[in-house]
Amino acid sequence: MIALVDAPIDPAALREAVRRDHHGCVVVFEGVTRNTFEGREVLRLSYEAYAPLAIADLEAIRDEAEARWPGVVVAMVHRLGVVDVGEASVVIAVGAPHRPEGYEASRFCLEALKARVPIWKQEIYADGSAWKANAPGSDGDDRDV
Amino acid sequence: MPTVTVLHFGILRETRGTAHEVVEVAEGTRLVDLHAQLFGKGATLPVAMARNAERVAPETVVADGDEVVFLPPVGGG
């Protein structure tokens, strides 16, 4: 399951999409809207995507993960439009034979998504808004575009 | 003259003030030339350029009817 959706994401649907009888775990990751950025109150986020390329990229990331970790099954859904504080903007589910490859594949898919998939994020504050880009590497804070 | 459709996203949509525009280009125009035509010479280059939903080199020559996207830094996740 690879999709871009305008409505809240149901993590249970992704879990069911990836679970197989040879799996010993399902790792479900949810990226959710945080209520502050550098001390400013964030009211909501808004996402947009270049859908044809974003879907192709997500499929390529899934295929890469499933090839790298045998037995793993990946599903990724990203939300577009307005996402309120506390709601999920992205859900990644990974079914895996064992937890090491489950955690590793989950992390790999998220970092690859953040690095290259053509999805853009606008933070909306009480007093304005800003487009935010993902920092290079895995632990940096977002930066202004 | 060839015409191409350019789709804009994120900060570049705000910069151009539109989500898409149809642009006339000279024969032999490359993506990097089209970027300069729209955003000005010396403008910050996008992180990637796409033609017909595939990433291609900035030197790629555009053809009549192409769909072009200049990708600003991404922020998904």
PDB file of C-alpha atoms in Angstrom:
ATOM      1  CA  MET A   1       0.000   0.000   0.000  1.00  0.00           C
ATOM      2  CA  ILE A   2       1.481   3.291  -1.193  1.00  0.00           C
ATOM      3  CA  ALA A   3      -0.751   6.358  -1.180  1.00  0.00           C
ATOM      4  CA  LEU A   4      -1.156  10.112  -0.794  1.00  0.00           C
ATOM      5  CA  VAL A   5      -4.427  10.941   0.987  1.00  0.00           C
ATOM      6  CA  ASP A   6      -6.438  14.020   1.933  1.00  0.00           C
ATOM      7  CA  ALA A   7      -8.147  12.497   4.995  1.00  0.00           C
ATOM      8  CA  PRO A   8      -6.820  11.208   8.342  1.00  0.00           C
ATOM      9  CA  ILE A   9      -4.710   8.063   7.960  1.00  0.00           C
ATOM     10  CA  ASP A  10      -5.890   4.825   9.596  1.00  0.00           C
ATOM     11  CA  PRO A  11      -2.770   3.058  10.954  1.00  0.00           C
ATOM     12  CA  ALA A  12      -4.718  -0.197  11.408  1.00  0.00           C
ATOM     13  CA  ALA A  13      -5.289  -0.411   7.668  1.00  0.00           C
ATOM     14  CA  LEU A  14      -1.544  -0.211   7.015  1.00  0.00           C
ATOM     15  CA  ARG A  15      -0.856  -2.791   9.701  1.00  0.00           C
ATOM     16  CA  GLU A  16      -3.261  -5.222   8.066  1.00  0.00           C
ATOM     17  CA  ALA A  17      -1.767  -4.512   4.632  1.00  0.00           C
ATOM     18  CA  VAL A  18       1.728  -5.622   5.654  1.00  0.00           C
ATOM     19  CA  ARG A  19       1.089  -8.455   8.124  1.00  0.00           C
ATOM     20  CA  ARG A  20       2.014 -11.951   6.934  1.00  0.00           C
ATOM     21  CA  ASP A  21       2.048 -15.261   8.820  1.00  0.00           C
ATOM     22  CA  HIS A  22       5.857 -15.507   8.596  1.00  0.00           C
ATOM     23  CA  HIS A  23       6.197 -12.165  10.404  1.00  0.00           C
ATOM     24  CA  GLY A  24       7.228 -11.895  14.025  1.00  0.00           C
ATOM     25  CA  CYS A  25       6.535  -8.159  14.287  1.00  0.00           C
ATOM     26  CA  VAL A  26       4.811  -5.211  12.702  1.00  0.00           C
ATOM     27  CA  VAL A  27       6.465  -1.809  13.235  1.00  0.00           C
ATOM     28  CA  VAL A  28       4.047   1.080  12.731  1.00  0.00           C
ATOM     29  CA  PHE A  29       5.609   4.542  12.651  1.00  0.00           C
ATOM     30  CA  GLU A  30       3.493   7.694  12.801  1.00  0.00           C
ATOM     31  CA  GLY A  31       4.947  11.126  12.145  1.00  0.00           C
ATOM     32  CA  VAL A  32       2.715  13.647  13.905  1.00  0.00           C
ATOM     33  CA  THR A  33       2.346  17.411  13.930  1.00  0.00           C
ATOM     34  CA  ARG A  34       4.271  19.036  16.793  1.00  0.00           C
ATOM     35  CA  ASN A  35       2.831  22.127  18.445  1.00  0.00           C
ATOM     36  CA  THR A  36       5.952  24.297  18.443  1.00  0.00           C
ATOM     37  CA  PHE A  37       8.872  25.203  16.219  1.00  0.00           C
ATOM     38  CA  GLU A  38      11.746  27.161  17.761  1.00  0.00           C
ATOM     39  CA  GLY A  39       9.432  28.548  20.396  1.00  0.00           C
ATOM     40  CA  ARG A  40       6.680  29.582  17.969  1.00  0.00           C
ATOM     41  CA  GLU A  41       3.277  28.041  18.403  1.00  0.00           C
ATOM     42  CA  VAL A  42       2.362  25.877  15.410  1.00  0.00           C
ATOM     43  CA  LEU A  43      -1.380  25.743  14.761  1.00  0.00           C
ATOM     44  CA  ARG A  44      -1.251  23.255  11.898  1.00  0.00           C
ATOM     45  CA  LEU A  45       0.794  22.043   8.973  1.00  0.00           C
ATOM     46  CA  SER A  46      -0.120  21.955   5.319  1.00  0.00           C
ATOM     47  CA  TYR A  47       1.463  19.517   2.865  1.00  0.00           C
ATOM     48  CA  GLU A  48       1.473  19.391  -0.909  1.00  0.00           C
ATOM     49  CA  ALA A  49       3.115  16.970  -3.337  1.00  0.00           C
ATOM     50  CA  TYR A  50       4.016  16.469  -6.949  1.00  0.00           C
ATOM     51  CA  ALA A  51       1.955  13.297  -6.886  1.00  0.00           C
ATOM     52  CA  PRO A  52       3.178  11.303  -9.925  1.00  0.00           C
ATOM     53  CA  LEU A  53       6.818  11.582  -8.892  1.00  0.00           C
ATOM     54  CA  ALA A  54       6.077  11.223  -5.165  1.00  0.00           C
ATOM     55  CA  ILE A  55       4.222   7.945  -5.722  1.00  0.00           C
ATOM     56  CA  ALA A  56       7.011   6.632  -7.968  1.00  0.00           C
ATOM     57  CA  ASP A  57       9.598   7.549  -5.329  1.00  0.00           C
ATOM     58  CA  LEU A  58       7.627   5.902  -2.510  1.00  0.00           C
ATOM     59  CA  GLU A  59       7.255   2.737  -4.571  1.00  0.00           C
ATOM     60  CA  ALA A  60      10.996   2.730  -5.288  1.00  0.00           C
ATOM     61  CA  ILE A  61      11.796   3.161  -1.572  1.00  0.00           C
ATOM     62  CA  ARG A  62       9.431   0.310  -0.673  1.00  0.00           C
ATOM     63  CA  ASP A  63      10.991  -1.930  -3.336  1.00  0.00           C
ATOM     64  CA  GLU A  64      14.492  -1.087  -2.114  1.00  0.00           C
ATOM     65  CA  ALA A  65      13.600  -1.920   1.494  1.00  0.00           C
ATOM     66  CA  GLU A  66      11.857  -5.166   0.577  1.00  0.00           C
ATOM     67  CA  ALA A  67      14.889  -6.219  -1.502  1.00  0.00           C
ATOM     68  CA  ARG A  68      17.376  -5.298   1.230  1.00  0.00           C
ATOM     69  CA  TRP A  69      15.546  -7.050   4.082  1.00  0.00           C
ATOM     70  CA  PRO A  70      14.123 -10.363   2.801  1.00  0.00           C
ATOM     71  CA  GLY A  71      10.654 -11.165   4.067  1.00  0.00           C
ATOM     72  CA  VAL A  72       9.870  -7.545   4.893  1.00  0.00           C
ATOM     73  CA  VAL A  73       6.637  -5.957   3.609  1.00  0.00           C
ATOM     74  CA  VAL A  74       6.277  -2.155   3.576  1.00  0.00           C
ATOM     75  CA  ALA A  75       3.296   0.215   3.371  1.00  0.00           C
ATOM     76  CA  MET A  76       3.591   4.021   3.314  1.00  0.00           C
ATOM     77  CA  VAL A  77       0.845   6.645   3.320  1.00  0.00           C
ATOM     78  CA  HIS A  78       1.453  10.400   3.431  1.00  0.00           C
ATOM     79  CA  ARG A  79      -1.262  12.916   4.086  1.00  0.00           C
ATOM     80  CA  LEU A  80      -1.714  16.095   2.031  1.00  0.00           C
ATOM     81  CA  GLY A  81      -3.523  19.313   2.872  1.00  0.00           C
ATOM     82  CA  VAL A  82      -4.013  20.579   6.408  1.00  0.00           C
ATOM     83  CA  VAL A  83      -2.840  18.373   9.292  1.00  0.00           C
ATOM     84  CA  ASP A  84      -3.745  19.573  12.794  1.00  0.00           C
ATOM     85  CA  VAL A  85      -1.492  19.269  15.843  1.00  0.00           C
ATOM     86  CA  GLY A  86      -1.371  15.668  17.074  1.00  0.00           C
ATOM     87  CA  GLU A  87      -2.553  14.153  13.789  1.00  0.00           C
ATOM     88  CA  ALA A  88      -0.350  11.911  11.641  1.00  0.00           C
ATOM     89  CA  SER A  89       1.169  13.352   8.480  1.00  0.00           C
ATOM     90  CA  VAL A  90       2.808  10.059   7.566  1.00  0.00           C
ATOM     91  CA  VAL A  91       2.357   6.435   8.585  1.00  0.00           C
ATOM     92  CA  ILE A  92       4.840   3.703   7.682  1.00  0.00           C
ATOM     93  CA  ALA A  93       4.078   0.077   8.500  1.00  0.00           C
ATOM     94  CA  VAL A  94       6.694  -2.653   8.200  1.00  0.00           C
ATOM     95  CA  GLY A  95       5.951  -6.316   8.700  1.00  0.00           C
ATOM     96  CA  ALA A  96       9.129  -8.310   9.299  1.00  0.00           C
ATOM     97  CA  PRO A  97      10.255 -11.804  10.254  1.00  0.00           C
ATOM     98  CA  HIS A  98      12.168 -10.354  13.241  1.00  0.00           C
ATOM     99  CA  ARG A  99      12.377  -6.998  15.004  1.00  0.00           C
ATOM    100  CA  PRO A 100      15.912  -5.934  13.887  1.00  0.00           C
ATOM    101  CA  GLU A 101      14.951  -5.769  10.226  1.00  0.00           C
ATOM    102  CA  GLY A 102      11.556  -4.355  11.158  1.00  0.00           C
ATOM    103  CA  TYR A 103      13.061  -1.377  12.970  1.00  0.00           C
ATOM    104  CA  GLU A 104      15.840  -0.919  10.401  1.00  0.00           C
ATOM    105  CA  ALA A 105      13.512  -1.003   7.401  1.00  0.00           C
ATOM    106  CA  SER A 106      11.091   1.404   9.115  1.00  0.00           C
ATOM    107  CA  ARG A 107      13.872   3.908   9.780  1.00  0.00           C
ATOM    108  CA  PHE A 108      15.289   3.470   6.288  1.00  0.00           C
ATOM    109  CA  CYS A 109      11.925   4.183   4.633  1.00  0.00           C
ATOM    110  CA  LEU A 110      11.261   7.293   6.719  1.00  0.00           C
ATOM    111  CA  GLU A 111      14.710   8.786   6.180  1.00  0.00           C
ATOM    112  CA  ALA A 112      14.570   8.080   2.433  1.00  0.00           C
ATOM    113  CA  LEU A 113      11.130   9.690   2.265  1.00  0.00           C
ATOM    114  CA  LYS A 114      12.329  12.788   4.101  1.00  0.00           C
ATOM    115  CA  ALA A 115      15.446  13.046   1.929  1.00  0.00           C
ATOM    116  CA  ARG A 116      13.946  12.931  -1.520  1.00  0.00           C
ATOM    117  CA  VAL A 117      10.209  12.445  -2.007  1.00  0.00           C
ATOM    118  CA  PRO A 118       8.684  15.614  -3.554  1.00  0.00           C
ATOM    119  CA  ILE A 119       6.400  16.619  -0.679  1.00  0.00           C
ATOM    120  CA  TRP A 120       6.475  20.146   0.756  1.00  0.00           C
ATOM    121  CA  LYS A 121       5.475  21.399   4.202  1.00  0.00           C
ATOM    122  CA  GLN A 122       4.163  24.760   5.283  1.00  0.00           C
ATOM    123  CA  GLU A 123       4.021  25.583   8.995  1.00  0.00           C
ATOM    124  CA  ILE A 124       1.152  27.851   9.955  1.00  0.00           C
ATOM    125  CA  TYR A 125       1.640  29.935  13.109  1.00  0.00           C
ATOM    126  CA  ALA A 126      -0.652  32.256  14.959  1.00  0.00           C
ATOM    127  CA  ASP A 127       1.277  35.122  13.330  1.00  0.00           C
ATOM    128  CA  GLY A 128       2.290  33.880   9.889  1.00  0.00           C
ATOM    129  CA  SER A 129       3.607  30.873   8.009  1.00  0.00           C
ATOM    130  CA  ALA A 130       6.818  29.406   6.575  1.00  0.00           C
ATOM    131  CA  TRP A 131       7.861  26.637   4.164  1.00  0.00           C
ATOM    132  CA  LYS A 132      10.116  24.132   5.906  1.00  0.00           C
ATOM    133  CA  ALA A 133      12.696  21.783   4.419  1.00  0.00           C
ATOM    134  CA  ASN A 134      14.074  18.650   6.029  1.00  0.00           C
ATOM    135  CA  ALA A 135      17.632  19.031   7.310  1.00  0.00           C
ATOM    136  CA  PRO A 136      20.249  16.770   5.695  1.00  0.00           C
ATOM    137  CA  GLY A 137      20.957  13.726   7.848  1.00  0.00           C
ATOM    138  CA  SER A 138      18.554  12.129  10.245  1.00  0.00           C
ATOM    139  CA  ASP A 139      18.584  14.178  13.412  1.00  0.00           C
ATOM    140  CA  GLY A 140      18.593  17.815  12.355  1.00  0.00           C
ATOM    141  CA  ASP A 141      15.756  20.217  12.867  1.00  0.00           C
ATOM    142  CA  ASP A 142      13.825  21.530   9.926  1.00  0.00           C
ATOM    143  CA  ARG A 143      15.098  24.703   8.312  1.00  0.00           C
ATOM    144  CA  ASP A 144      13.517  27.524   6.413  1.00  0.00           C
ATOM    145  CA  VAL A 145      13.375  27.052   2.650  1.00  0.00           C
TER     146      VAL A 145
ATOM    147  CA  MET B   1       7.651  28.102 -30.618  1.00  0.00           C
ATOM    148  CA  PRO B   2       7.320  25.158 -28.219  1.00  0.00           C
ATOM    149  CA  THR B   3       5.110  25.621 -25.194  1.00  0.00           C
ATOM    150  CA  VAL B   4       5.562  23.777 -21.909  1.00  0.00           C
ATOM    151  CA  THR B   5       3.435  23.563 -18.769  1.00  0.00           C
ATOM    152  CA  VAL B   6       5.310  24.363 -15.574  1.00  0.00           C
ATOM    153  CA  LEU B   7       3.840  23.217 -12.248  1.00  0.00           C
ATOM    154  CA  HIS B   8       4.918  25.072  -9.100  1.00  0.00           C
ATOM    155  CA  PHE B   9       4.987  23.774  -5.531  1.00  0.00           C
ATOM    156  CA  GLY B  10       5.828  25.131  -2.087  1.00  0.00           C
ATOM    157  CA  ILE B  11       7.928  28.249  -1.898  1.00  0.00           C
ATOM    158  CA  LEU B  12       8.271  28.414  -5.691  1.00  0.00           C
ATOM    159  CA  ARG B  13       4.485  28.486  -6.081  1.00  0.00           C
ATOM    160  CA  GLU B  14       4.426  31.491  -3.778  1.00  0.00           C
ATOM    161  CA  THR B  15       7.317  33.094  -5.661  1.00  0.00           C
ATOM    162  CA  ARG B  16       5.516  32.740  -9.019  1.00  0.00           C
ATOM    163  CA  GLY B  17       2.067  33.409  -7.552  1.00  0.00           C
ATOM    164  CA  THR B  18       0.534  30.505  -9.456  1.00  0.00           C
ATOM    165  CA  ALA B  19       0.399  26.703  -9.278  1.00  0.00           C
ATOM    166  CA  HIS B  20       0.859  26.255 -13.006  1.00  0.00           C
ATOM    167  CA  GLU B  21       1.624  28.276 -16.082  1.00  0.00           C
ATOM    168  CA  VAL B  22       2.026  27.658 -19.785  1.00  0.00           C
ATOM    169  CA  VAL B  23       5.288  29.104 -21.051  1.00  0.00           C
ATOM    170  CA  GLU B  24       6.563  29.680 -24.576  1.00  0.00           C
ATOM    171  CA  VAL B  25      10.210  28.795 -24.995  1.00  0.00           C
ATOM    172  CA  ALA B  26      12.741  29.133 -27.804  1.00  0.00           C
ATOM    173  CA  GLU B  27      13.834  26.025 -29.701  1.00  0.00           C
ATOM    174  CA  GLY B  28      16.673  24.317 -27.852  1.00  0.00           C
ATOM    175  CA  THR B  29      15.746  25.722 -24.436  1.00  0.00           C
ATOM    176  CA  ARG B  30      17.192  23.623 -21.603  1.00  0.00           C
ATOM    177  CA  LEU B  31      15.531  23.198 -18.216  1.00  0.00           C
ATOM    178  CA  VAL B  32      18.179  25.386 -16.620  1.00  0.00           C
ATOM    179  CA  ASP B  33      17.409  28.092 -19.198  1.00  0.00           C
ATOM    180  CA  LEU B  34      13.681  27.843 -18.487  1.00  0.00           C
ATOM    181  CA  HIS B  35      14.410  28.198 -14.777  1.00  0.00           C
ATOM    182  CA  ALA B  36      16.354  31.395 -15.437  1.00  0.00           C
ATOM    183  CA  GLN B  37      13.554  32.637 -17.725  1.00  0.00           C
ATOM    184  CA  LEU B  38      10.994  32.242 -14.925  1.00  0.00           C
ATOM    185  CA  PHE B  39      12.986  32.977 -11.774  1.00  0.00           C
ATOM    186  CA  GLY B  40      15.766  35.209 -13.078  1.00  0.00           C
ATOM    187  CA  LYS B  41      19.400  34.600 -13.885  1.00  0.00           C
ATOM    188  CA  GLY B  42      21.345  33.750 -10.742  1.00  0.00           C
ATOM    189  CA  ALA B  43      18.267  32.531  -8.882  1.00  0.00           C
ATOM    190  CA  THR B  44      18.900  29.653  -6.475  1.00  0.00           C
ATOM    191  CA  LEU B  45      18.703  26.419  -8.432  1.00  0.00           C
ATOM    192  CA  PRO B  46      16.138  23.848  -7.311  1.00  0.00           C
ATOM    193  CA  VAL B  47      17.282  20.588  -5.709  1.00  0.00           C
ATOM    194  CA  ALA B  48      16.027  18.691  -8.746  1.00  0.00           C
ATOM    195  CA  MET B  49      14.245  19.226 -12.027  1.00  0.00           C
ATOM    196  CA  ALA B  50      11.563  16.972 -13.479  1.00  0.00           C
ATOM    197  CA  ARG B  51      10.252  16.614 -16.998  1.00  0.00           C
ATOM    198  CA  ASN B  52       7.095  14.552 -17.524  1.00  0.00           C
ATOM    199  CA  ALA B  53       7.287  13.204 -13.945  1.00  0.00           C
ATOM    200  CA  GLU B  54      10.894  12.010 -14.158  1.00  0.00           C
ATOM    201  CA  ARG B  55      13.984  13.633 -12.682  1.00  0.00           C
ATOM    202  CA  VAL B  56      16.296  14.731 -15.472  1.00  0.00           C
ATOM    203  CA  ALA B  57      19.535  16.693 -15.809  1.00  0.00           C
ATOM    204  CA  PRO B  58      19.304  20.509 -15.861  1.00  0.00           C
ATOM    205  CA  GLU B  59      20.827  20.473 -19.343  1.00  0.00           C
ATOM    206  CA  THR B  60      17.884  18.494 -20.743  1.00  0.00           C
ATOM    207  CA  VAL B  61      16.253  20.272 -23.687  1.00  0.00           C
ATOM    208  CA  VAL B  62      12.509  20.714 -23.316  1.00  0.00           C
ATOM    209  CA  ALA B  63      10.050  19.740 -26.031  1.00  0.00           C
ATOM    210  CA  ASP B  64       6.638  21.044 -27.005  1.00  0.00           C
ATOM    211  CA  GLY B  65       3.972  19.785 -24.585  1.00  0.00           C
ATOM    212  CA  ASP B  66       6.352  18.865 -21.787  1.00  0.00           C
ATOM    213  CA  GLU B  67       5.309  19.132 -18.125  1.00  0.00           C
ATOM    214  CA  VAL B  68       8.119  20.654 -16.073  1.00  0.00           C
ATOM    215  CA  VAL B  69       8.595  20.922 -12.314  1.00  0.00           C
ATOM    216  CA  PHE B  70      11.420  22.662 -10.470  1.00  0.00           C
ATOM    217  CA  LEU B  71      11.618  20.947  -7.070  1.00  0.00           C
ATOM    218  CA  PRO B  72      12.374  23.150  -4.047  1.00  0.00           C
ATOM    219  CA  PRO B  73      13.894  21.498  -0.936  1.00  0.00           C
ATOM    220  CA  VAL B  74      11.475  18.828   0.269  1.00  0.00           C
ATOM    221  CA  GLY B  75       9.773  18.692   3.669  1.00  0.00           C
ATOM    222  CA  GLY B  76       7.754  15.491   3.821  1.00  0.00           C
ATOM    223  CA  GLY B  77       7.514  13.221   6.831  1.00  0.00           C
TER     224      GLY B  77
END
